[in-house]
């Protein structure tokens, strides 16, 4: 059962999905055009997992906070993942 579920699972990793050298083109002209918004709004997105260090410094980044806000806005379960799980 776990193997079957894993085969149907996919992940969006924003750090790997956006061209960091051309962010203006990647992000669009408004927040609703950004990949963050589109992915988190999608009905296929079932949950959001944010990997954090011991100080949760990801939450100091504007885009990470935006993703946290969108997860709440679109009623997606949100999980913080630490090195301890």
PDB file of C-alpha atoms in Angstrom:
ATOM      1  CA  UNK A   1       0.000   0.000   0.000  1.00  0.00           C
ATOM      2  CA  UNK A   2       2.769   2.469   0.921  1.00  0.00           C
ATOM      3  CA  UNK A   3       4.601   1.739  -2.335  1.00  0.00           C
ATOM      4  CA  UNK A   4       1.455   2.414  -4.390  1.00  0.00           C
ATOM      5  CA  UNK A   5       0.821   5.692  -2.564  1.00  0.00           C
ATOM      6  CA  UNK A   6       4.433   6.792  -3.004  1.00  0.00           C
ATOM      7  CA  UNK A   7       4.261   6.206  -6.760  1.00  0.00           C
ATOM      8  CA  UNK A   8       1.316   8.606  -7.022  1.00  0.00           C
ATOM      9  CA  UNK A   9       2.929  11.300  -4.878  1.00  0.00           C
ATOM     10  CA  UNK A  10       4.780  14.301  -6.265  1.00  0.00           C
ATOM     11  CA  UNK A  11       6.525  17.255  -4.672  1.00  0.00           C
ATOM     12  CA  UNK A  12       7.031  20.868  -5.664  1.00  0.00           C
ATOM     13  CA  UNK A  13      10.246  22.283  -4.231  1.00  0.00           C
ATOM     14  CA  UNK A  14      10.233  26.025  -4.778  1.00  0.00           C
ATOM     15  CA  UNK A  15      14.010  26.381  -4.378  1.00  0.00           C
ATOM     16  CA  UNK A  16      14.501  23.974  -7.281  1.00  0.00           C
ATOM     17  CA  UNK A  17      11.537  25.069  -9.381  1.00  0.00           C
ATOM     18  CA  UNK A  18      12.247  28.759  -9.915  1.00  0.00           C
ATOM     19  CA  UNK A  19      15.016  30.156 -12.086  1.00  0.00           C
ATOM     20  CA  UNK A  20      16.957  32.047  -9.425  1.00  0.00           C
ATOM     21  CA  UNK A  21      18.826  33.988 -12.134  1.00  0.00           C
ATOM     22  CA  UNK A  22      15.651  35.365 -13.733  1.00  0.00           C
ATOM     23  CA  UNK A  23      13.195  35.821 -10.892  1.00  0.00           C
ATOM     24  CA  UNK A  24      11.410  38.750 -12.518  1.00  0.00           C
ATOM     25  CA  UNK A  25      10.247  36.520 -15.380  1.00  0.00           C
ATOM     26  CA  UNK A  26       9.496  33.656 -13.004  1.00  0.00           C
ATOM     27  CA  UNK A  27       7.326  35.613 -10.594  1.00  0.00           C
ATOM     28  CA  UNK A  28       5.071  37.434 -13.059  1.00  0.00           C
ATOM     29  CA  UNK A  29       3.539  40.876 -12.704  1.00  0.00           C
ATOM     30  CA  UNK A  30       1.425  40.180  -9.625  1.00  0.00           C
ATOM     31  CA  UNK A  31       1.363  37.737  -6.721  1.00  0.00           C
ATOM     32  CA  UNK A  32      -1.393  35.660  -8.322  1.00  0.00           C
ATOM     33  CA  UNK A  33       0.940  34.939 -11.273  1.00  0.00           C
ATOM     34  CA  UNK A  34       3.729  33.642  -9.054  1.00  0.00           C
ATOM     35  CA  UNK A  35       4.505  29.921  -9.015  1.00  0.00           C
ATOM     36  CA  UNK A  36       3.976  29.925  -5.238  1.00  0.00           C
ATOM     37  CA  UNK A  37       0.399  31.117  -5.603  1.00  0.00           C
ATOM     38  CA  UNK A  38      -0.439  28.837  -8.530  1.00  0.00           C
ATOM     39  CA  UNK A  39       0.906  25.689  -6.879  1.00  0.00           C
ATOM     40  CA  UNK A  40      -0.665  26.335  -3.494  1.00  0.00           C
ATOM     41  CA  UNK A  41      -4.024  27.202  -5.059  1.00  0.00           C
ATOM     42  CA  UNK A  42      -4.063  24.058  -7.225  1.00  0.00           C
ATOM     43  CA  UNK A  43      -6.573  21.381  -6.193  1.00  0.00           C
ATOM     44  CA  UNK A  44      -3.844  18.770  -6.653  1.00  0.00           C
ATOM     45  CA  UNK A  45      -1.829  20.323  -3.810  1.00  0.00           C
ATOM     46  CA  UNK A  46      -2.903  18.398  -0.735  1.00  0.00           C
ATOM     47  CA  UNK A  47      -0.535  19.743   1.916  1.00  0.00           C
ATOM     48  CA  UNK A  48       2.422  22.043   2.496  1.00  0.00           C
ATOM     49  CA  UNK A  49       5.619  20.977   4.249  1.00  0.00           C
ATOM     50  CA  UNK A  50       8.244  23.558   5.180  1.00  0.00           C
ATOM     51  CA  UNK A  51      11.689  22.331   6.164  1.00  0.00           C
ATOM     52  CA  UNK A  52      13.178  24.511   8.884  1.00  0.00           C
ATOM     53  CA  UNK A  53      16.401  24.702  10.829  1.00  0.00           C
ATOM     54  CA  UNK A  54      16.498  24.964  14.618  1.00  0.00           C
ATOM     55  CA  UNK A  55      15.783  28.714  14.464  1.00  0.00           C
ATOM     56  CA  UNK A  56      13.043  28.390  11.795  1.00  0.00           C
ATOM     57  CA  UNK A  57      14.809  31.086   9.765  1.00  0.00           C
ATOM     58  CA  UNK A  58      12.739  30.186   6.697  1.00  0.00           C
ATOM     59  CA  UNK A  59       9.886  32.072   8.346  1.00  0.00           C
ATOM     60  CA  UNK A  60      11.997  35.244   8.162  1.00  0.00           C
ATOM     61  CA  UNK A  61      11.911  35.104   4.350  1.00  0.00           C
ATOM     62  CA  UNK A  62       9.029  36.983   2.725  1.00  0.00           C
ATOM     63  CA  UNK A  63       8.262  34.235   0.198  1.00  0.00           C
ATOM     64  CA  UNK A  64       8.224  31.529   2.863  1.00  0.00           C
ATOM     65  CA  UNK A  65       5.842  33.584   4.973  1.00  0.00           C
ATOM     66  CA  UNK A  66       3.727  34.143   1.847  1.00  0.00           C
ATOM     67  CA  UNK A  67       3.583  30.371   1.300  1.00  0.00           C
ATOM     68  CA  UNK A  68       2.540  29.883   4.935  1.00  0.00           C
ATOM     69  CA  UNK A  69      -0.203  32.493   4.490  1.00  0.00           C
ATOM     70  CA  UNK A  70      -1.434  30.905   1.244  1.00  0.00           C
ATOM     71  CA  UNK A  71      -1.544  27.457   2.823  1.00  0.00           C
ATOM     72  CA  UNK A  72      -3.868  28.923   5.463  1.00  0.00           C
ATOM     73  CA  UNK A  73      -5.900  30.922   2.921  1.00  0.00           C
ATOM     74  CA  UNK A  74      -6.468  27.871   0.720  1.00  0.00           C
ATOM     75  CA  UNK A  75      -7.085  25.575   3.724  1.00  0.00           C
ATOM     76  CA  UNK A  76      -4.109  23.308   2.988  1.00  0.00           C
ATOM     77  CA  UNK A  77      -2.657  21.397   5.935  1.00  0.00           C
ATOM     78  CA  UNK A  78       0.700  22.955   6.845  1.00  0.00           C
ATOM     79  CA  UNK A  79       3.544  21.098   8.534  1.00  0.00           C
ATOM     80  CA  UNK A  80       6.910  22.265   9.817  1.00  0.00           C
ATOM     81  CA  UNK A  81       9.596  19.635   9.346  1.00  0.00           C
ATOM     82  CA  UNK A  82      12.694  19.769  11.547  1.00  0.00           C
ATOM     83  CA  UNK A  83      15.759  17.561  11.692  1.00  0.00           C
ATOM     84  CA  UNK A  84      13.885  15.589  14.328  1.00  0.00           C
ATOM     85  CA  UNK A  85      10.910  15.045  12.065  1.00  0.00           C
TER      86      UNK A  85
END
